[in-house]
Structures are given as C-alpha cells and as structure tokens.
CSV table of C-alpha atoms in Angstrom, one decimal:
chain,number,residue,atom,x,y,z
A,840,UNK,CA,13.3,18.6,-2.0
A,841,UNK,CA,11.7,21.2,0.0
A,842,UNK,CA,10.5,19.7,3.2
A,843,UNK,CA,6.9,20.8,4.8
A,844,UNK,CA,7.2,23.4,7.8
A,845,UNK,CA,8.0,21.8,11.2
A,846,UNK,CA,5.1,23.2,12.5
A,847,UNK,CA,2.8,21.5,9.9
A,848,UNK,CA,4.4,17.9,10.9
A,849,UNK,CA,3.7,18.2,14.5
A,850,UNK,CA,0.9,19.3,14.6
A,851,UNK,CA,-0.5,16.2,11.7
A,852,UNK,CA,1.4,14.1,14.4
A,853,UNK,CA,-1.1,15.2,17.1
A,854,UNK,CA,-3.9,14.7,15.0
A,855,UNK,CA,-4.5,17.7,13.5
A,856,UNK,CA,-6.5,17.1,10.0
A,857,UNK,CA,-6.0,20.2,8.3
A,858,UNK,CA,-1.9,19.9,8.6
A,859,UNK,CA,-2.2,16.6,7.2
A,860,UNK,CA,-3.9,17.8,4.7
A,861,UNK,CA,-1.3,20.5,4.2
A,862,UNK,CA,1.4,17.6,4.6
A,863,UNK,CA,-0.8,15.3,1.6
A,864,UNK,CA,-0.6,18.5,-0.9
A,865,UNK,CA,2.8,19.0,-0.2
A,866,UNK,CA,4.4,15.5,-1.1
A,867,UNK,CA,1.3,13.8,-3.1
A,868,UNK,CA,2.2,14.5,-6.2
A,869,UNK,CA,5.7,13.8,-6.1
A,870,UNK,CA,4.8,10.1,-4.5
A,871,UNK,CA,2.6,10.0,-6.9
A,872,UNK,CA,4.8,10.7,-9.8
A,873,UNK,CA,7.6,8.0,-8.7
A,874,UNK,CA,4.5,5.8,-7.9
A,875,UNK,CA,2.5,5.9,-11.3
A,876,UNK,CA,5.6,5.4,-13.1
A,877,UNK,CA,7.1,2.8,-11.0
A,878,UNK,CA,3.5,0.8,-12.2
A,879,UNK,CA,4.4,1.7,-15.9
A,880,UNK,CA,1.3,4.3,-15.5
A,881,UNK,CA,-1.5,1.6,-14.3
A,882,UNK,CA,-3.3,5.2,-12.6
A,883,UNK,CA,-5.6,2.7,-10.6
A,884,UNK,CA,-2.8,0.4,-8.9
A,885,UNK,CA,-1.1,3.6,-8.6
A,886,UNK,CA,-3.7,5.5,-6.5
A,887,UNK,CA,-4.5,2.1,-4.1
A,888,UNK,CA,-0.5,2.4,-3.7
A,889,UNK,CA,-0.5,5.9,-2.8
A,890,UNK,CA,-3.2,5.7,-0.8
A,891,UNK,CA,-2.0,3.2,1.4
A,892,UNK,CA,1.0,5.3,1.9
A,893,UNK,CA,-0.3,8.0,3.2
A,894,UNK,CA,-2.2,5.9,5.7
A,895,UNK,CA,0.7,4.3,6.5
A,896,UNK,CA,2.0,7.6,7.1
A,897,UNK,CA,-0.7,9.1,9.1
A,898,UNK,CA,-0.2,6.1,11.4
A,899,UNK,CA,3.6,6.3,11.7
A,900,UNK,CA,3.4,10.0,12.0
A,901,UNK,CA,4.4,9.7,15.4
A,902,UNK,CA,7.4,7.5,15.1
A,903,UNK,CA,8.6,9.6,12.6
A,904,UNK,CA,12.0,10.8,14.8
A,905,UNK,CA,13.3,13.4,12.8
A,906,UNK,CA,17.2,11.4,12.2
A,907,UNK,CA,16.4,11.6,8.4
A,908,UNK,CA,14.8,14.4,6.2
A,909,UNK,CA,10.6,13.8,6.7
A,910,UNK,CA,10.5,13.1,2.2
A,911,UNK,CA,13.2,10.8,3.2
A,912,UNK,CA,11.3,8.5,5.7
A,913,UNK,CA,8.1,9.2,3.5
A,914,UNK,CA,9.4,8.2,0.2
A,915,UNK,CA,10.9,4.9,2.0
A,916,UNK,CA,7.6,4.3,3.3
A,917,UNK,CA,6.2,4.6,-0.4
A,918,UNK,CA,9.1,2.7,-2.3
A,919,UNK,CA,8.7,-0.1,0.2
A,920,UNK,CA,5.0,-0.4,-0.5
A,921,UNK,CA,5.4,-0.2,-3.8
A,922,UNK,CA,7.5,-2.7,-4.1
A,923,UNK,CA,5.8,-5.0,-2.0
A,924,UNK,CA,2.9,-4.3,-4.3
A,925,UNK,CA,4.6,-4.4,-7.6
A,926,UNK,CA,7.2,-7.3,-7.0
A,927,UNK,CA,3.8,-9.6,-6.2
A,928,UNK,CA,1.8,-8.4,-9.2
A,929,UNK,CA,4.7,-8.9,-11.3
A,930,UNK,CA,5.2,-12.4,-10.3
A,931,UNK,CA,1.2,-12.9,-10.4
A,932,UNK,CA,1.5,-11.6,-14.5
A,933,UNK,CA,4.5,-13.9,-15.2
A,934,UNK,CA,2.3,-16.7,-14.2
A,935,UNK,CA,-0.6,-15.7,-16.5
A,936,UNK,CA,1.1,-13.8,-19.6
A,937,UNK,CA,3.7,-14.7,-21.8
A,938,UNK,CA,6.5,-13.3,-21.7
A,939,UNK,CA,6.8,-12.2,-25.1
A,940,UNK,CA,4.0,-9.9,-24.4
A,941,UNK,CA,5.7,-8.0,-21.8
A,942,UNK,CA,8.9,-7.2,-24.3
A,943,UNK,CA,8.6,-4.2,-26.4
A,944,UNK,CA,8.0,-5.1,-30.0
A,945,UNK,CA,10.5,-3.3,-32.3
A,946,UNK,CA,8.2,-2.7,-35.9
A,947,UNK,CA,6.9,0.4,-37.3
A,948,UNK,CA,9.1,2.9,-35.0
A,949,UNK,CA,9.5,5.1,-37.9
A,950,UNK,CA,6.8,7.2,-36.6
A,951,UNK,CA,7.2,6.8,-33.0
A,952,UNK,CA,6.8,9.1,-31.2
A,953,UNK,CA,8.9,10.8,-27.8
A,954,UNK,CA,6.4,9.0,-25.7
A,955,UNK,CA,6.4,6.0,-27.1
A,956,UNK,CA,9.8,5.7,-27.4
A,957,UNK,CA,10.2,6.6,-23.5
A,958,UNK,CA,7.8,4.1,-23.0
A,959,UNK,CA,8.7,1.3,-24.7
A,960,UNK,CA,12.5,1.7,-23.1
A,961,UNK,CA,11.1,1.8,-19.9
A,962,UNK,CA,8.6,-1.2,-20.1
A,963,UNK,CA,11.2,-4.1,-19.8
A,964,UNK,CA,12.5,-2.0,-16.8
A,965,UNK,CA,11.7,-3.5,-13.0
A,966,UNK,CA,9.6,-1.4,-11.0
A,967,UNK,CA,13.0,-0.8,-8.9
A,968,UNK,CA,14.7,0.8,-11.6
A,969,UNK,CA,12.1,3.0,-12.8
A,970,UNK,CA,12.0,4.3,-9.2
A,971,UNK,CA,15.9,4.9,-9.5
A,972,UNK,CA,15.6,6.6,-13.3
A,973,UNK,CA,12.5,9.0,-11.7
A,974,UNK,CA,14.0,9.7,-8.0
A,975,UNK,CA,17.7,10.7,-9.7
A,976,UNK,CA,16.9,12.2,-12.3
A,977,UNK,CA,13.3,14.1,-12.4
A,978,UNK,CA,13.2,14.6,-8.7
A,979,UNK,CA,17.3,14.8,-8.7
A,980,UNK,CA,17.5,12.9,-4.8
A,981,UNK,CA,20.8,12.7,-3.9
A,982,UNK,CA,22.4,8.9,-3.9
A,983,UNK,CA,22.5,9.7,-0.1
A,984,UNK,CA,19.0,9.7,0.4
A,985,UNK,CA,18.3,6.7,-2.3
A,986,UNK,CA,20.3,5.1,-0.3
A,987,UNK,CA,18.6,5.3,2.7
A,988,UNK,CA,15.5,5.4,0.8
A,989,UNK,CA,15.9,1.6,-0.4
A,990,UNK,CA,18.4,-0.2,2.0
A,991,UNK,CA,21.5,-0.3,-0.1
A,992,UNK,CA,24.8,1.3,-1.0
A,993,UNK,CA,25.1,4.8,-2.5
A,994,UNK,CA,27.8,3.4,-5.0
A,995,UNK,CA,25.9,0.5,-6.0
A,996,UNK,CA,23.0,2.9,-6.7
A,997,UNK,CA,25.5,5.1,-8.7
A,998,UNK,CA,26.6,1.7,-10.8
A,999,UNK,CA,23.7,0.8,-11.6
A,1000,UNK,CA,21.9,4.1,-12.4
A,1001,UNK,CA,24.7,4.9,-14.8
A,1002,UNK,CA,24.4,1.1,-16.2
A,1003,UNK,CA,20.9,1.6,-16.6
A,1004,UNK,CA,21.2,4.9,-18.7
A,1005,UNK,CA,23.9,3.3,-20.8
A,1006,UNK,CA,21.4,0.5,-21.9
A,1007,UNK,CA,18.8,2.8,-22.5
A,1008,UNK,CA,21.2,4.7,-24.8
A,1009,UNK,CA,21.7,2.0,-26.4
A,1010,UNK,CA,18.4,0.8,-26.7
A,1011,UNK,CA,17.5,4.4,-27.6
A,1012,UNK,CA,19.0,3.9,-30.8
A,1013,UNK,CA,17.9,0.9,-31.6
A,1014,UNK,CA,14.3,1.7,-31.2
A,1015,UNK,CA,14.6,4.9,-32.7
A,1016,UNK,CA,16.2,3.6,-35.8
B,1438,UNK,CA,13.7,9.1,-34.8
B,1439,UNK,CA,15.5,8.6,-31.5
B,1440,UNK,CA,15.1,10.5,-28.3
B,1441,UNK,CA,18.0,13.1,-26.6
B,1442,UNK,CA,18.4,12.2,-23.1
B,1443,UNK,CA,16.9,16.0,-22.2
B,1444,UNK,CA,13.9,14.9,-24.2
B,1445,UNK,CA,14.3,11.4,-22.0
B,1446,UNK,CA,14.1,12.9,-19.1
B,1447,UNK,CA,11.4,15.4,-19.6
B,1448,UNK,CA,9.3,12.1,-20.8
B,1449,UNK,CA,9.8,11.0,-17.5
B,1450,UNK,CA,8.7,13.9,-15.5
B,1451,UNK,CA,5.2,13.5,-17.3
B,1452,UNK,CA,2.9,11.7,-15.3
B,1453,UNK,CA,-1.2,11.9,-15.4
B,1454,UNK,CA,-2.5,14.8,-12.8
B,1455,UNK,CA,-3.1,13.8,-9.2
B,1456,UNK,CA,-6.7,12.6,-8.9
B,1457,UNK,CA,-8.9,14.8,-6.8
B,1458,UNK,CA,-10.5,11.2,-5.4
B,1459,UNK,CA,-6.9,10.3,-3.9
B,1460,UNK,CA,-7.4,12.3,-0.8
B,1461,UNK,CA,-11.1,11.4,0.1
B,1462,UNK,CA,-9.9,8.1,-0.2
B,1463,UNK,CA,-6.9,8.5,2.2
B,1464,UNK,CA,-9.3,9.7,4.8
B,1465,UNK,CA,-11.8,6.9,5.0
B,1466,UNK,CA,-8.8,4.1,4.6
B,1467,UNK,CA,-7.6,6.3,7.7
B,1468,UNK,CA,-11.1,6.1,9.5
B,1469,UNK,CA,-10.7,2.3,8.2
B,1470,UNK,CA,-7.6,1.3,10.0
B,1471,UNK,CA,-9.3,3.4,13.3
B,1472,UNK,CA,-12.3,1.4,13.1
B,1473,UNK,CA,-10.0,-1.8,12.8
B,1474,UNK,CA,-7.9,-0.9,15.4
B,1475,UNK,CA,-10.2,-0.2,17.7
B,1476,UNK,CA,-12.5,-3.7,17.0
B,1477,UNK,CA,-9.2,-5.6,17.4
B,1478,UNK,CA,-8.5,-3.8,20.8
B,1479,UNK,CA,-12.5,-4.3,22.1
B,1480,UNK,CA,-12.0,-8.5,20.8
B,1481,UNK,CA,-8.7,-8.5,23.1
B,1482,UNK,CA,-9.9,-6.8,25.9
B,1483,UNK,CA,-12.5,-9.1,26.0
B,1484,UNK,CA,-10.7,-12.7,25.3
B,1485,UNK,CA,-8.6,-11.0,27.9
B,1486,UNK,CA,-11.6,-10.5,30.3
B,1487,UNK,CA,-13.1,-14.2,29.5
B,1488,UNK,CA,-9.6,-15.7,30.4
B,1489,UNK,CA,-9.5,-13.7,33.3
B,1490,UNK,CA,-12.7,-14.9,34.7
B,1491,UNK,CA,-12.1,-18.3,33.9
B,1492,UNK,CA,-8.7,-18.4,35.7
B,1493,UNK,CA,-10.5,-16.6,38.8
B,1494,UNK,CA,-13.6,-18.5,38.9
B,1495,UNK,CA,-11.5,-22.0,38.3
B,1496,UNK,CA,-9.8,-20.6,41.3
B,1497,UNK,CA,-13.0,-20.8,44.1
B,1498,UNK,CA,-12.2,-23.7,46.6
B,1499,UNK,CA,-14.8,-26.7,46.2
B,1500,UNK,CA,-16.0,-25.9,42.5
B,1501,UNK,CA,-15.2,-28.0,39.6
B,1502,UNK,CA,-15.7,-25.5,37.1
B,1503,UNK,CA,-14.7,-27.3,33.8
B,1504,UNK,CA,-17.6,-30.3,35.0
B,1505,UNK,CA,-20.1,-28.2,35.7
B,1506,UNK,CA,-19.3,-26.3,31.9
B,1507,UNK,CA,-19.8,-29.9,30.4
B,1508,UNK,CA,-22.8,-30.7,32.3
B,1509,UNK,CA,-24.2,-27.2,31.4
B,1510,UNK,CA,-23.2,-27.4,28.0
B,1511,UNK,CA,-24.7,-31.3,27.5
B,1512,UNK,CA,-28.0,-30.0,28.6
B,1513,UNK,CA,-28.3,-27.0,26.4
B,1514,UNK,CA,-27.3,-29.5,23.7
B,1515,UNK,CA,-30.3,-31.8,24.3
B,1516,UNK,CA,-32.1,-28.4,24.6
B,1517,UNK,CA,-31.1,-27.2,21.5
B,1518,UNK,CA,-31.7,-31.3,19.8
B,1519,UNK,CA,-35.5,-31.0,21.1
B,1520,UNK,CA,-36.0,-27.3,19.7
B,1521,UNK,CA,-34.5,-28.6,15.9
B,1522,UNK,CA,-36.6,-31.6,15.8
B,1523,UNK,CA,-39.5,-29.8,17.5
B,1524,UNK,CA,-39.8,-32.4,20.3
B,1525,UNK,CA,-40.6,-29.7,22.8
B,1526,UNK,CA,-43.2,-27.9,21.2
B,1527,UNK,CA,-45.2,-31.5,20.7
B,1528,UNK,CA,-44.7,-31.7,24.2
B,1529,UNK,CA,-46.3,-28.2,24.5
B,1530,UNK,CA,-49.2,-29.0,22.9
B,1531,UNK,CA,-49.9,-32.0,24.3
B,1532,UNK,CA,-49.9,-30.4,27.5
B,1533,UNK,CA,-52.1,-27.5,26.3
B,1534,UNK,CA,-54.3,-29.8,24.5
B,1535,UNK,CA,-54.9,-32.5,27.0
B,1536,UNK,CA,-55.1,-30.5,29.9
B,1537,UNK,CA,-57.9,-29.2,31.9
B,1538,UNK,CA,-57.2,-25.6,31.2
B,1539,UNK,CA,-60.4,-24.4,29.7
C-alpha cells in the first residue's frame, strides 16, 4: 500500500491536527474495510473498533520507530484490537445464541444472489480469517507484512489462506447448487 | 448459481462507505484519553504529595503524629454524631433561649 508522506507522520507525531487528519483519510478506509468485514458488517461495532484505533494511534504516534512500513504498525494496531474486541463478543454470543443460528442455512439458494452467497461463506469464518481473506487478497499485503501484522509465520499464513480458499470452493458449490 | 472466485473477491472488496461521524468521534475519544490522562496524573501527584507529607511530618522529633490523627479524627466523629442527631443545635437553642440576651 502506498504509505502517507514522511512529512505528514512527523508532523501528526508532534501534534499537528491537520496531518493527522491527513494521516485518518489516508488509511481510514482501508482499516475500515478489513474492520467492518472482520465484524461480518456490524457498521456500529465496526466504527467503535476503528475509532479506538486511531486513538490508539494518535497516542502511539511517537513510538512509532519507523523498523516497519507505518500501514504495517497501523494495521497491527487495528487487527489486534479487533481481535481483542471480536474474540470477547464472540465468546459473549456463544453463551447466549445457539449455535445453529450462527451456521448458514442451506434452503432456497436457487436465487441467491453474489452477495449472499459471499456472505453466507464467510459467516461461519472467525474474525481472524476474514482479516486474512480481506488483507491477501483485496488489499493484496504481502505474507511478509501479515506476518508481522499478526505475530505468526509467513508459511503458516500461506497454509492456511490457501486452506481457507479451498474450503470456500468447496463450499461455493455447495451453496450455489 | 455459484460465485467465480473474481466475483468472490470483488464481493469482498465491498464494504459500506466510511461514515462521515468516524472522525469527529476519533477527536473527542482523543480529547477523552487527554482528559483521563491528565486526571490520573493530577490524583498521583497528589497521593504522591499526601505521602510525602505524611512521611515528613511523621518525621518531626517529639510528635506522635498517627495519635494525634486518632484523637483528631474521634472528635470530629462525635462532632459529626451531634450534627446527625441534632444534639448541637438543641444545645444552641437552649443557650439562645434561656439566656439573658435580649
């Protein structure tokens, strides 16, 4: 991804409000994009989430040292949260709903549409895999950065992505049948 | 019907528009954790302060501080006992109205 002008992060690191303002339009909606979908597109859990990043951000502006590309340390910042966020609500839901509720039901897909076919595969995903499926392959970040991004191995990453897109072929068919 | 994996991942790249609320809201959780920050530094500074006075005036030669903060405290107890109960404004009154004031 095209990084934000050097000039732009320092001075939001000093405090300037306009560059961080500049910095906020500049990555927004991509955190946004990984965010809402990583909440299977709950808009209001997904703007308290991306809020909270870019606070977080504001604050750590400072710290930020410059080792990794800035969307690098900013998009850890916002998968972490997320996570956090999403890994507690989840367990919250499993305590409350069914779990039949939260499975895709499989009748009257004749007339599905794109959407809803995309969306029904992706319900029964974890909010860790939806981040995966978005950052690889809409946003195309290389296994490198994911890596860094969530604390684990590029080749695991690559395992599992291509794992993950086999079982959605799969499922693919089945829904779409 | 069944989706291409081109279809897939255009799918995926749709997601609703960035609210125009998100960055108004960024700024006042910013002014927020400010606000915070500085309320938690002002209750430090002072617990800090307090500690430090207590150490330094525990520290005068002949002064039994921690006594004296019982005593002090006992009587503003009873104080406080009277003022609940109302025992000092009867006393008031009595005064006022069984004096030779007038």
């Amino acid at each position: 991804m095209q990084e934000v002008a050097v000039d732009t992060l320092r001075e939001a690191s000093k405090g300037d409000d306009s560059a961080f303002r500049r910095l906020y339009e500049h990555y927004a909606p991509v955190v946004w994009r990984q965010v809402v979908r990583m909440a299977q597109g709950d808009e209001e859990l997904a703007a308290q989430i991306t809020q909270d990043v870019f606070v977080r951000v504001h604050a750590g502006l400072r710290r930020f040292d410059g080792r990794s590309a800035f969307s690098t340390w900013l998009f850890r910042i916002a998968y972490n949260r997320a996570m956090t966020v999403l890994t507690r609500r989840q367990r919250q839901r499993r305590r409350t709903v069914p779990l039949h509720d939260e499975i895709p039901g499989r009748e009257d897909t004749g007339r599905l549409e794109a959407r809803e076919i995309v969306q029904r595969l992706l319900a029964p995903l974890s909010p860790d895999e939806r981040f995966l499926l978005v950052a690889r392959e809409v946003d195309g970040v290389p296994f490198e950065e994911l890596a860094t991004i969530t604390g684990r191995k590029p080749g695991a990453l690559r395992t599992q992505l291509s794992r993950l897109k086999r079982a959605l072929r799969e499922g693919g068919d089945d829904v779409g049948e | 019907m069944s989706v291409s994996e081109q279809e897939f991942v255009r799918e995926l790249s749709q997601s609703p528009p960035l609210p125009d609320t998100l960055y108004p809201s960024v700024v006042q959780g910013i002014q927020r954790r400010r606000r915070s920050r500085t309320a938690a530094w002002a209750l430090a500074a002072s617990v800090a302060v307090a500690v430090g006075l207590g150490l330094f005036s525990g520290a005068v030669p002949g002064q039994d501080t921690p006594a004296a903060a019982t005593d002090e405290l006992a009587e503003e107890m009873y104080l406080l006992c009277d003022f609940v109960n109302g025992g000092s404004i009867d006393e008031e009154l009595d005064f006022f109205a069984g004096g030779d004031a007038f």
